């Protein structure tokens, strides 16, 4: 049985004091709520990763990274390896976010290498896919997502694939305030689950957590999470406010 997840992607936001305050507030809220219907993950900037892992030992959330190097350790200035994250006891890592694809030119080959490093080091990838607005308008969205998945994670063995969480994030909905309708999210999630059946089998597809991401907020999370193939969300902006994030967690 697959699990629901609500993951917060803090991106490149917050100074140290604000990051600590947010983790503290979240720990307190989740201590009261003790969310049982989903696992909560926070993905802060690397600089606050150790703090997040320390909090995660006591609090009702897990720690995730926003990125990982496609290389092993060595002469790769500015990079953080999967082994470093593993040693810190980070549990998840976001791979293939549209901002990494667009601003840092990460293509499917690089992303596949990142997934490999993550899996080799016991990190659980949250693998993002999604189309840009022109592709949606041109009705190419299914084809785009199919290629993104077939050229990367759908090449994994069944056992490796079972460690993957997928996040469908239509790029036109990220940080824009424009959300996919619950029906649009469900349609794509069901399509993705169908691809997993084709590549593996029904059981693997049934067990795969597929998150929605893109301007998800307290006001729309309930409707989106109610769809049968939506198993939670990858949350950007709204994860920076403890109360909003907690309200989204409460939306199951
Ligand atoms: C994201 O960047 O993964 C995201 C979903 O952002 P936002 O919620 O701000 O649209």
XYZ file of C-alpha atoms and ligand atoms in Angstrom:
262
model
C 0.000 0.000 0.000
C 1.433 3.354 -0.988
C 1.827 6.146 1.523
C 0.761 9.761 1.314
C 3.483 12.379 1.552
C 3.480 16.143 1.915
C 6.941 17.532 1.156
C 8.009 21.156 1.482
C 10.547 22.522 -0.974
C 11.972 25.638 0.654
C 14.120 26.437 -2.412
C 16.736 29.187 -1.829
C 14.787 30.975 0.911
C 15.185 32.012 4.566
C 18.166 33.067 6.666
C 19.422 30.767 9.416
C 17.242 32.276 12.164
C 14.086 32.098 10.040
C 14.864 28.522 8.987
C 15.314 27.484 12.611
C 12.129 29.281 13.608
C 10.164 27.523 10.852
C 11.493 24.097 11.845
C 10.687 24.877 15.464
C 7.133 26.008 14.678
C 6.559 23.019 12.464
C 7.923 20.589 15.051
C 5.588 22.067 17.641
C 2.498 22.000 15.412
C 3.178 18.447 14.234
C 3.825 17.324 17.790
C 0.264 18.359 18.625
C -1.288 17.064 15.404
C 0.721 13.852 15.073
C -0.230 13.461 11.398
C -1.195 9.864 10.735
C -2.473 10.135 7.193
C 0.780 11.245 5.621
C 4.513 11.470 6.046
C 5.833 15.022 6.195
C 9.165 15.952 4.607
C 10.998 19.268 4.623
C 13.660 20.084 2.043
C 15.620 23.151 3.183
C 18.729 24.616 1.524
C 21.873 22.487 2.097
C 23.179 24.951 4.669
C 20.309 24.050 7.030
C 20.329 20.334 6.243
C 22.116 19.224 9.391
C 19.703 21.261 11.486
C 16.753 19.643 9.700
C 18.171 16.162 10.301
C 18.628 16.988 14.008
C 15.025 18.178 14.224
C 13.790 15.147 12.281
C 15.182 12.833 14.969
C 12.595 14.134 17.430
C 9.937 15.837 15.300
C 7.189 14.314 13.150
C 8.908 15.164 9.899
C 11.700 13.777 7.742
C 14.553 15.667 6.118
C 15.130 15.836 2.382
C 17.645 17.605 0.130
C 16.701 19.722 -2.895
C 19.459 18.369 -5.105
C 22.362 15.927 -5.271
C 25.430 15.649 -7.449
C 25.502 13.242 -10.386
C 29.158 12.561 -9.483
C 30.817 10.653 -6.694
C 33.103 12.503 -4.288
C 36.110 14.405 -5.650
C 37.050 17.491 -7.625
C 33.557 18.866 -8.337
C 33.545 22.362 -6.873
C 30.294 23.389 -5.312
C 28.691 19.951 -5.430
C 27.232 17.826 -2.616
C 27.437 14.058 -3.042
C 24.829 11.439 -2.268
C 27.291 9.841 0.119
C 27.537 13.083 2.117
C 23.750 13.203 2.383
C 23.621 9.565 3.381
C 26.165 10.123 6.133
C 24.057 12.965 7.443
C 21.072 10.562 7.465
C 19.016 12.565 5.007
C 16.076 10.430 3.834
C 14.790 12.019 0.606
C 16.206 14.010 -2.283
C 14.334 16.018 -4.921
C 15.645 15.223 -8.416
C 14.554 16.781 -11.702
C 12.762 19.839 -10.380
C 11.794 22.072 -13.305
C 13.995 24.878 -11.927
C 17.009 22.546 -12.055
C 16.052 21.474 -15.584
C 15.556 25.053 -16.800
C 18.219 27.116 -14.982
C 20.918 24.483 -14.550
C 20.343 22.622 -17.812
C 19.862 19.236 -16.200
C 18.768 16.819 -18.889
C 17.406 13.297 -18.590
C 20.901 11.792 -18.753
C 22.144 13.883 -15.827
C 18.948 13.223 -13.895
C 19.283 9.494 -14.420
C 22.857 9.687 -13.071
C 21.572 11.593 -10.012
C 18.889 8.966 -9.405
C 21.574 6.275 -9.599
C 23.789 8.035 -7.017
C 20.804 8.584 -4.728
C 19.694 4.948 -4.868
C 23.249 3.674 -4.391
C 23.350 5.699 -1.186
C 19.954 4.742 0.180
C 18.319 8.107 -0.494
C 14.736 8.112 -1.720
C 14.373 10.248 -4.871
C 11.354 12.506 -5.249
C 11.499 12.594 -9.029
C 9.779 15.578 -10.666
C 8.208 15.671 -14.102
C 5.868 18.069 -15.848
C 5.197 20.074 -18.974
C 5.584 23.797 -19.723
C 2.623 25.930 -20.776
C 3.253 25.724 -24.537
C 3.367 21.936 -24.307
C 0.057 21.876 -22.414
C -1.511 24.256 -24.910
C -0.212 22.129 -27.777
C -1.681 19.033 -26.079
C 1.784 17.537 -25.802
C 1.710 17.166 -22.003
C 1.235 13.380 -21.918
C 4.007 12.832 -24.450
C 6.388 15.137 -22.560
C 5.825 13.459 -19.204
C 6.048 10.005 -20.798
C 9.453 10.856 -22.287
C 10.717 12.385 -19.032
C 9.859 9.175 -17.191
C 10.784 6.631 -19.873
C 14.243 8.166 -20.328
C 14.951 8.071 -16.600
C 13.229 6.248 -13.753
C 11.216 3.786 -15.839
C 14.568 2.272 -16.868
C 15.237 1.164 -13.299
C 14.799 -2.390 -12.117
C 11.544 -3.141 -10.322
C 13.300 -3.245 -6.977
C 15.018 0.106 -7.559
C 11.823 1.703 -8.821
C 10.021 0.767 -5.610
C 12.156 3.405 -3.804
C 10.982 6.234 -6.074
C 8.396 8.898 -5.285
C 7.096 10.792 -8.326
C 6.003 14.431 -8.274
C 3.915 15.663 -11.181
C 4.524 19.403 -11.378
C 3.086 21.235 -14.385
C 5.667 23.987 -14.833
C 2.957 26.563 -15.640
C 1.567 26.059 -12.137
C 4.807 26.431 -10.175
C 5.019 29.669 -8.217
C 2.449 31.273 -10.514
C -0.645 31.015 -8.331
C -2.237 29.028 -11.139
C -3.061 25.475 -10.052
C -3.944 22.512 -12.216
C -7.568 21.598 -11.622
C -8.065 18.466 -9.527
C -9.284 16.801 -12.743
C -6.136 17.777 -14.668
C -3.979 16.455 -11.828
C -5.956 13.198 -11.612
C -5.816 12.698 -15.385
C -2.019 12.985 -15.457
C -1.503 10.944 -12.286
C -3.638 8.116 -13.705
C -1.640 8.331 -16.943
C 1.637 8.065 -14.998
C 0.312 5.091 -13.050
C -0.566 3.469 -16.382
C 3.029 3.928 -17.563
C 4.242 2.200 -14.405
C 1.888 -0.741 -15.060
C 3.315 -1.000 -18.595
C 6.915 -0.875 -17.375
C 6.476 -3.129 -14.328
C 3.068 -4.344 -13.112
C -0.166 -3.356 -11.330
C 1.271 -3.949 -7.873
C 4.275 -1.678 -8.434
C 1.981 1.018 -9.883
C -0.398 0.704 -6.957
C 2.437 1.044 -4.469
C 3.962 4.166 -6.062
C 3.380 7.506 -4.361
C 2.603 10.234 -6.902
C 2.567 13.800 -5.570
C 1.077 16.883 -7.172
C 3.036 20.150 -7.135
C 2.190 23.618 -8.389
C 0.658 26.425 -6.321
C -0.856 23.958 -3.881
C -2.211 25.851 -0.857
C -4.557 25.351 2.092
C -7.478 26.510 -0.087
C -7.072 23.905 -2.841
C -5.159 20.986 -1.293
C -8.225 19.114 -0.030
C -9.864 18.906 -3.456
C -6.631 17.854 -5.157
C -5.655 15.271 -2.510
C -9.158 13.774 -2.698
C -8.441 12.461 -6.186
C -7.725 8.729 -6.179
C -4.323 8.888 -7.876
C -3.008 11.918 -5.976
C -1.051 10.843 -2.917
C -0.063 14.224 -1.518
C 1.908 17.224 -2.628
C 5.280 18.808 -3.233
C 4.780 22.283 -1.855
C 6.907 25.352 -2.630
C 5.722 28.778 -1.465
C 3.173 27.528 1.046
C 5.783 25.396 2.834
C 7.501 28.555 4.064
C 4.655 29.355 6.449
C 4.203 26.787 9.216
C 0.437 27.351 9.499
C -0.190 27.052 5.753
C 1.982 23.969 5.489
C 0.212 22.423 8.481
C -3.175 23.173 6.919
C -2.088 21.390 3.744
C -0.945 18.406 5.823
C -4.412 18.423 7.389
C -6.082 18.221 3.973
C -6.278 14.412 3.732
C 7.691 23.579 -6.374
O 8.554 24.381 -6.655
O 7.946 22.377 -6.296
C 6.340 24.106 -6.166
C 5.360 23.254 -6.228
O 6.225 25.462 -5.928
P 4.890 26.263 -5.584
O 4.104 25.444 -4.587
O 5.357 27.556 -5.000
O 4.142 26.431 -6.865
